[in-house]
C-alpha positions as CSV (number, residue, x, y, z in Angstrom):
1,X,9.4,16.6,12.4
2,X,8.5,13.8,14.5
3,X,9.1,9.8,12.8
4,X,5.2,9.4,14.3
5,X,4.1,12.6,12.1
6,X,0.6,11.6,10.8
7,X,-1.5,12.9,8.0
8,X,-4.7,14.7,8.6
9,X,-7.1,16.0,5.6
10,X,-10.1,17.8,5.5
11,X,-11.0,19.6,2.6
12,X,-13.3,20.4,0.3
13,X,-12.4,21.4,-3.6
14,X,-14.5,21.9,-7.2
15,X,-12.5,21.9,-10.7
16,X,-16.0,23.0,-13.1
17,X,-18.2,20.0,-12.8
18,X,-16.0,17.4,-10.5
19,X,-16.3,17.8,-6.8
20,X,-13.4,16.4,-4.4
21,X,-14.7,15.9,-0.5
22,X,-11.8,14.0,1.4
23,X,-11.7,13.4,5.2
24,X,-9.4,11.1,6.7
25,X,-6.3,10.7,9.2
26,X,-3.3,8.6,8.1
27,X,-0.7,6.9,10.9
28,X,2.4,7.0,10.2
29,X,3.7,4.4,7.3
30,X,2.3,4.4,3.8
31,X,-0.9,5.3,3.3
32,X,-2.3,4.5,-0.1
33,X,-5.2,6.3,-2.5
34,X,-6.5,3.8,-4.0
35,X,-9.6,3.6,-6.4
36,X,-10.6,3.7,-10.6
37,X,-9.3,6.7,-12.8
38,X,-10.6,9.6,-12.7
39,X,-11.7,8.5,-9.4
40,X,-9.5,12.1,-8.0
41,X,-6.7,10.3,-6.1
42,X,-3.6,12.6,-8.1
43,X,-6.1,15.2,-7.3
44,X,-6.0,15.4,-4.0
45,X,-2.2,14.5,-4.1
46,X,-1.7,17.8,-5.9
47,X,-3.8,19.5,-3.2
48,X,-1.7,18.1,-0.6
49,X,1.6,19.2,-2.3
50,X,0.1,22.5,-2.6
51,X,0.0,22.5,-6.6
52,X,-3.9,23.4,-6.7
53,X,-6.1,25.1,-3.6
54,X,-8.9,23.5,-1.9
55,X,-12.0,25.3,-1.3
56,X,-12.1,25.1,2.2
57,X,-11.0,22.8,4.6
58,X,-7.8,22.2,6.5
59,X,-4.3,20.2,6.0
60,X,-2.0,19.1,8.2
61,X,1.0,16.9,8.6
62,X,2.3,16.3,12.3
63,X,1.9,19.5,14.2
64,X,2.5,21.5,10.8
65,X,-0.2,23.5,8.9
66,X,0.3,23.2,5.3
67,X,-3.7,24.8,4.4
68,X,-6.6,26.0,6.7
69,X,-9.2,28.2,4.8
70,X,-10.1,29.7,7.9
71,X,-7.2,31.0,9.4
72,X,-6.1,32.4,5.8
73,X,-3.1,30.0,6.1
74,X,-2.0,28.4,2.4
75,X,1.8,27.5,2.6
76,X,3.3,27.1,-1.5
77,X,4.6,24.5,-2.7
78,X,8.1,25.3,-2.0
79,X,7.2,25.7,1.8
80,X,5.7,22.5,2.8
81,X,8.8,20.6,2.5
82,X,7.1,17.8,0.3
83,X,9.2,15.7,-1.6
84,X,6.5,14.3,-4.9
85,X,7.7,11.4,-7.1
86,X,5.3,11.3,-10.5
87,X,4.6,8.5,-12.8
88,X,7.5,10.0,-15.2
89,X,10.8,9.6,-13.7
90,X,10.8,14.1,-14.9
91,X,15.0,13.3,-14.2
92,X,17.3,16.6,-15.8
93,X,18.7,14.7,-18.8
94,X,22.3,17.2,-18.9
95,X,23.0,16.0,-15.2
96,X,24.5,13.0,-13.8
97,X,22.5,10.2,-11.4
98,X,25.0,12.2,-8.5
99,X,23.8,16.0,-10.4
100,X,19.8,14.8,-10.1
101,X,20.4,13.3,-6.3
102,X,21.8,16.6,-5.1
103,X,19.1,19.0,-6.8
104,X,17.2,19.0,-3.8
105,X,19.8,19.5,-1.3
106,X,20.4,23.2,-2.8
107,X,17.2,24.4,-1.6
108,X,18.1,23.2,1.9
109,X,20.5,24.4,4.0
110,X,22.8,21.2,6.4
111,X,21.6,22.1,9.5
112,X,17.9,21.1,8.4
113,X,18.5,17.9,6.3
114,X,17.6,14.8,6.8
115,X,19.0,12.7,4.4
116,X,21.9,12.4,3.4
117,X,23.2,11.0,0.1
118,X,25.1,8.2,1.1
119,X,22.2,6.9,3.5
120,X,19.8,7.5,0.4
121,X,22.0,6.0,-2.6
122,X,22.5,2.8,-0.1
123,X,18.9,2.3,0.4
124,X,17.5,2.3,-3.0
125,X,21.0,0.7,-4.2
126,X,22.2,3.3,-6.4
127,X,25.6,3.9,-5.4
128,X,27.1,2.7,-9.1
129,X,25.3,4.9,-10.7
130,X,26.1,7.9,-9.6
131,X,28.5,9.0,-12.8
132,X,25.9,8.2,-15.0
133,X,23.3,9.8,-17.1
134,X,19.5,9.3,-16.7
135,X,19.6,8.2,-20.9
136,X,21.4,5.2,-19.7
137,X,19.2,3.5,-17.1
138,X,16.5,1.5,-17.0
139,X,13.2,2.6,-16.6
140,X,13.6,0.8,-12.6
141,X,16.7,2.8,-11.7
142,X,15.4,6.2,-13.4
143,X,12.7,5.6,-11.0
144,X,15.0,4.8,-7.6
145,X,16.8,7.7,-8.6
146,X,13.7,10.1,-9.1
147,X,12.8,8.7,-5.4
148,X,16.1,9.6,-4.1
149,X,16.0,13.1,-5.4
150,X,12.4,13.5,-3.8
151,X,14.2,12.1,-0.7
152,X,17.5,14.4,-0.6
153,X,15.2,17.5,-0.5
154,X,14.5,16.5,3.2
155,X,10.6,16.2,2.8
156,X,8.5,15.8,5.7
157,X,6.4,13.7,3.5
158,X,6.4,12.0,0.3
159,X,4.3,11.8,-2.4
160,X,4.0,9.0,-5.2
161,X,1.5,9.6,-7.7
162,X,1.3,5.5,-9.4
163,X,5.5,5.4,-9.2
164,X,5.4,1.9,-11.0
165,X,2.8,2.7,-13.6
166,X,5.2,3.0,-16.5
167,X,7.3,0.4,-15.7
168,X,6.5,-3.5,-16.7
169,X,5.7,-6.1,-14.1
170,X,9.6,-7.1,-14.0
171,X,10.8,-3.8,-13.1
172,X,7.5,-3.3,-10.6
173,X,9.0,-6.9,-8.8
174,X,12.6,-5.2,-8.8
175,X,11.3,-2.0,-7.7
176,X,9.2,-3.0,-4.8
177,X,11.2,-3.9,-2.0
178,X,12.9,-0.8,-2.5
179,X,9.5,0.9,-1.5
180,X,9.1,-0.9,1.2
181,X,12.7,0.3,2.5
182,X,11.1,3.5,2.0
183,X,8.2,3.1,4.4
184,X,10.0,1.1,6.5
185,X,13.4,3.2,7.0
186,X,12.7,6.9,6.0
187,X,10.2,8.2,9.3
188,X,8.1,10.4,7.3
189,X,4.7,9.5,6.5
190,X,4.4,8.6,2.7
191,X,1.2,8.7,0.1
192,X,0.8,6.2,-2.4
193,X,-1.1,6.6,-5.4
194,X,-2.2,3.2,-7.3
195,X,-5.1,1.5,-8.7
196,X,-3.5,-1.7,-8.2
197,X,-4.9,-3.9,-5.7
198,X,-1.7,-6.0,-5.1
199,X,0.7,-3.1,-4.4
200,X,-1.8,-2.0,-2.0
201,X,-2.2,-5.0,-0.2
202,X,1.6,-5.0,-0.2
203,X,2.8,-1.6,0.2
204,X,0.8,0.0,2.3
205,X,-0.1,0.2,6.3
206,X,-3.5,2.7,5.5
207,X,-5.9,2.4,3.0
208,X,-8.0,5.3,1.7
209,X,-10.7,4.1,-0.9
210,X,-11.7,7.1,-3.2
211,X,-14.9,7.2,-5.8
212,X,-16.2,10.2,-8.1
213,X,-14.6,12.5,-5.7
214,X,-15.2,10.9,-2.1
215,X,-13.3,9.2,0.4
216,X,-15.4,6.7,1.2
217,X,-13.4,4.6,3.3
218,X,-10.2,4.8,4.9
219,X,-8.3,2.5,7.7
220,X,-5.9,-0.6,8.5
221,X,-5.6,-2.5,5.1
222,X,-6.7,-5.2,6.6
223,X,-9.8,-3.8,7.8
224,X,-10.7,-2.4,4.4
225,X,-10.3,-5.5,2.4
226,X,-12.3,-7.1,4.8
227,X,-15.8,-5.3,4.3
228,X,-17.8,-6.8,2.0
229,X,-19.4,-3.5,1.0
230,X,-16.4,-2.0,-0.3
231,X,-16.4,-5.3,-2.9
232,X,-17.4,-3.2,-5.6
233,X,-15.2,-0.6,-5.5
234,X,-12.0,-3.1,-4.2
235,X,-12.3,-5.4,-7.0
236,X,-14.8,-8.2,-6.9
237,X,-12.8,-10.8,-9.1
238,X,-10.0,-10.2,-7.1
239,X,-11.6,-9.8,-3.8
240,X,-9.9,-11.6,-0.8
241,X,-9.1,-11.0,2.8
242,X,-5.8,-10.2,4.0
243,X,-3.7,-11.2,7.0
244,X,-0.4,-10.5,9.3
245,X,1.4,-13.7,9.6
246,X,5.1,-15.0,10.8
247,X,6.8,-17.6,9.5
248,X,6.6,-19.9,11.7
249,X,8.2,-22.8,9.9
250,X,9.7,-24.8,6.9
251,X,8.8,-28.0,5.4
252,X,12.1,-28.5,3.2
253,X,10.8,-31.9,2.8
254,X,7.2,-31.2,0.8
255,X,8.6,-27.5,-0.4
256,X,6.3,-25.7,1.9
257,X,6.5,-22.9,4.7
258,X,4.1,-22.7,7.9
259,X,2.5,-19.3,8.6
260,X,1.0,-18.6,11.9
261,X,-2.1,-15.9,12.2
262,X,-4.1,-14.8,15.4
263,X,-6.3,-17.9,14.7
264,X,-3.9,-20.6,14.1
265,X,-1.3,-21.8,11.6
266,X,-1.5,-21.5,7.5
267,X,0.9,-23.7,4.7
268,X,1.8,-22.4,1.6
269,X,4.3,-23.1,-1.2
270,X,8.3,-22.5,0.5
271,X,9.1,-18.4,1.2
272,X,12.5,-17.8,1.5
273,X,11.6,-16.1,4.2
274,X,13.8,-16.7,8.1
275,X,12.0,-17.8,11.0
276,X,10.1,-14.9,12.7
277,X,9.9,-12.6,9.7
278,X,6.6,-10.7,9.8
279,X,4.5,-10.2,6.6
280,X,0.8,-9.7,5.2
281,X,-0.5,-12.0,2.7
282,X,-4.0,-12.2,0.7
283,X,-6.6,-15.1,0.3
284,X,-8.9,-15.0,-2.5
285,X,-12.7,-15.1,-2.2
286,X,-12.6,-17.7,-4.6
287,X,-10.2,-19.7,-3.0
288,X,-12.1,-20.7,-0.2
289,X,-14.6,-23.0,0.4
290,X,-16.9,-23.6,3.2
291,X,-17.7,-27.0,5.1
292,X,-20.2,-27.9,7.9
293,X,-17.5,-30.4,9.3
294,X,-14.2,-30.6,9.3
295,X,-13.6,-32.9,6.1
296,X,-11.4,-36.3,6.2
297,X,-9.2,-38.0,3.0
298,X,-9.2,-34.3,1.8
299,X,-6.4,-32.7,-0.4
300,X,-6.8,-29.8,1.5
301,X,-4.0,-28.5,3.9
302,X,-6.0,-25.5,5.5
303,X,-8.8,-25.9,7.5
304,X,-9.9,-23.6,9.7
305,X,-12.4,-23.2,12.0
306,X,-14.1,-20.1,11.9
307,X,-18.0,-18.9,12.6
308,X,-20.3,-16.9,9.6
309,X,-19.8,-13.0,10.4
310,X,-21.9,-11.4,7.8
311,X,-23.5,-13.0,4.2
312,X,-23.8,-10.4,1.4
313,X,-27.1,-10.7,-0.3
314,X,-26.8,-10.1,-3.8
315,X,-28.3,-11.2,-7.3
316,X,-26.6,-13.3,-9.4
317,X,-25.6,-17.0,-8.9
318,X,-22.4,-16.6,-6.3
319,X,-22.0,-14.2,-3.0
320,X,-19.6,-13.3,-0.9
321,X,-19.8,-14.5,2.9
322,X,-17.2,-13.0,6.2
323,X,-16.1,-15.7,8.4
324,X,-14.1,-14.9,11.7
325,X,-11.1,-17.4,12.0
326,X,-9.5,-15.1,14.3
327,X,-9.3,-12.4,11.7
328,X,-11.8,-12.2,8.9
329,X,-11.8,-14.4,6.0
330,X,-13.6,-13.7,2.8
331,X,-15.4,-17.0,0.8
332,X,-17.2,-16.9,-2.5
333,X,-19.6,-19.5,-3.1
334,X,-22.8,-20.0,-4.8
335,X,-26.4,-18.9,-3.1
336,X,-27.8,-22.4,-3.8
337,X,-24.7,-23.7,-1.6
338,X,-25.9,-21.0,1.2
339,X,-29.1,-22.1,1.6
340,X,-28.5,-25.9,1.6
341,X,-25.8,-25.6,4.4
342,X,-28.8,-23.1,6.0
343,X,-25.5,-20.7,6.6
344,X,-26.2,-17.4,8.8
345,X,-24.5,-15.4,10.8
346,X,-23.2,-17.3,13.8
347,X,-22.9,-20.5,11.7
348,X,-19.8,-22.5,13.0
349,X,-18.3,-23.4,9.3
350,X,-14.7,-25.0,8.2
351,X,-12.6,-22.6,6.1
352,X,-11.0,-24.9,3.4
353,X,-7.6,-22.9,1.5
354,X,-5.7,-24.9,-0.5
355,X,-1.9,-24.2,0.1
356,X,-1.0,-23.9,-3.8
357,X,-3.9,-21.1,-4.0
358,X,-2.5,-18.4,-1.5
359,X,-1.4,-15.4,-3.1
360,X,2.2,-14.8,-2.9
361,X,2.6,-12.1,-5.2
362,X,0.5,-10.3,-2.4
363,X,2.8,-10.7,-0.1
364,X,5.2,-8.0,1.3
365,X,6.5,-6.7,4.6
366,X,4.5,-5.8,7.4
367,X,4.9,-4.6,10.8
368,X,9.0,-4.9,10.6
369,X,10.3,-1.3,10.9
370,X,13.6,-1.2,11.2
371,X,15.6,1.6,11.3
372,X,15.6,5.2,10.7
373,X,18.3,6.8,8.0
374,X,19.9,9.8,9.1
């Protein structure tokens, strides 16, 4: 299957009184189910794997079929070539870390795998463990290693129903970047189950919002964190915009790094990051504030110029406005603040960010595919 394999899903599926209606196409990358529990992202992961039937509808991963109600076509499980990672690790406690990585190799012959175990162990950096037994790792490498079985079966895509949610935020920092290897290295399109906005923002190239059963949104991460109708279902506390930057820059002087966007050039606290390297980062709502003119003797290190795109009416004392800075930009402030600026759509303002405010854990790879193991 093709590295540019992409997702598509149309079904349509009842379990007694909750209904599931998803419709959505995923490029190739990791596309992420986000929304609350019970919301029915692990159900329709289960669907996709082939673990429950839809009512009607259609699946499809690159030019391969896995379900179409009306041609009578409903591949199992064991035919869809779907590697699934769970939130339990589910490793065979009598074999070795080498016993569990192979599993999946026995139920595919050489000529049609993909990865092999060296490539595999090397990318999730579990080479050393290889003579030992799942009782003697930590919950992060019981985890790498439950990947890399998933990934030795030669899927043509993975599944990862909330892979960190066990785990505590150390070992979700040390497992990360070994995720983004994943979507950056394997070539197979990859799900993503989390309820975790950060991972999201982080992790993932496509964004699928789910509620009570519906996929209400789905797109370019950074076009769904910037709609300010999908606040209530993306988190309005933690509500921000989020943008593709490069590092453009270091101040070793002040301790700070220069990131430059599609409309202009952003400071934050110092990335050990190399000149050039590509990332997405997010900017809370409520670290922005708005200005008529561009303000002088100010602490303030961003200010960007920008025009209103969209004010979100709602009651309470605060709401959320879209400004265009060259990408959109998300600022809470208060509605008594709205009306004595007179701010509408088409208002030229000045974004004010403060550099210490930016959201680093939110920040991950983006855009900087590498290579493709074999």
């Amino acid at each position: 299957m093709s590295r540019f394999s992409a997702l598509h899903v149309e079904i349509k599926h009842q379990v007694e009184s909750f209904k599931l209606q998803a419709e959505f196409s995923a490029t190739p990358g990791l596309t992420a189910f986000f929304g609350r529990s019970g919301s029915g992202k692990t159900a329709l992961v289960n669907l996709i794997a082939g673990l429950a039937t839809p009512s009607s509808g259609r699946i499809e991963v690159g030019n391969v079929v896995l379900f179409d109600a009306d041609k009578g076509i409903n591949l199992p499980p064991e035919r869809r070539r779907v590697g699934y990672v769970f939130q339990e690790d589910r490793l065979f406690p009598h074999l070795t870390v080498r016993g569990n990585l192979t599993y999946g190799q026995r139920f595919r012959n050489k000529l049609t795998r993909r990865h092999h175990l060296e490539d595999v162990t090397d990318l999730l950096d579990i080479g050393t463990l290889l003579n030992r037994r799942p009782e003697g790792l930590s919950g992060g490498e019981r985890q790498r290693v439950a990947i890399g079985r998933a990934l030795l079966s030669s899927p043509d895509i993975l599944l990862m129903d909330e892979p960190l949610a066990s785990l505590d935020s150390a070992r979700k920092s040390q497992i990360l970047p070994f995720i983004e290897r994943l979507r950056d290295d394997v070539g197979i399109p990859i799900v993503y189950v989390s309820h975790e906005i950060d991972e999201v923002v982080r992790l993932a190239d496509t964004m699928v919002i789910i509620d009570n059963g519906l996929t209400v949104a789905a797109g370019p991460v950074e076009n769904i964190m910037s709609r300010l109708d999908l606040r209530p279902l993306t988190g309005r506390y933690e509500a921000g915009a989020v943008f593709s930057v490069t590092v453009a820059g270091h101040d070793k002087t002040y301790g700070l790094t220069e990131l430059s966007f599609s409309g202009g050039r952003l400071w934050v606290p110092a990335l050990n990051q190399t000149m050039g390297h590509k990332m997405r980062m997010r900017i809370r709502a409520r670290d922005v504030s708005l200005s008529l003119s561009p303000p002088t003797d100010s602490s303030f290190l961003n200010i960007i110029e920008g025009n209103v795109l969209e004010i979100r009416r709602e009651a309470g004392p605060q709401t959320e406005i879209l400004v265009d800075v060259g990408t959109p930009l998300i600022a809470r402030v208060t509605r008594k603040s709205v009306a004595a600026m007179r701010l509408q759509p088409g208002t030229k303002v000045f974004a004010l960010i403060k550099a210490a405010a930016i959201d680093r854990h939110a920040m991950g790879l983006g855009g900087t595919r590498q290579r493709q193991i074999s």
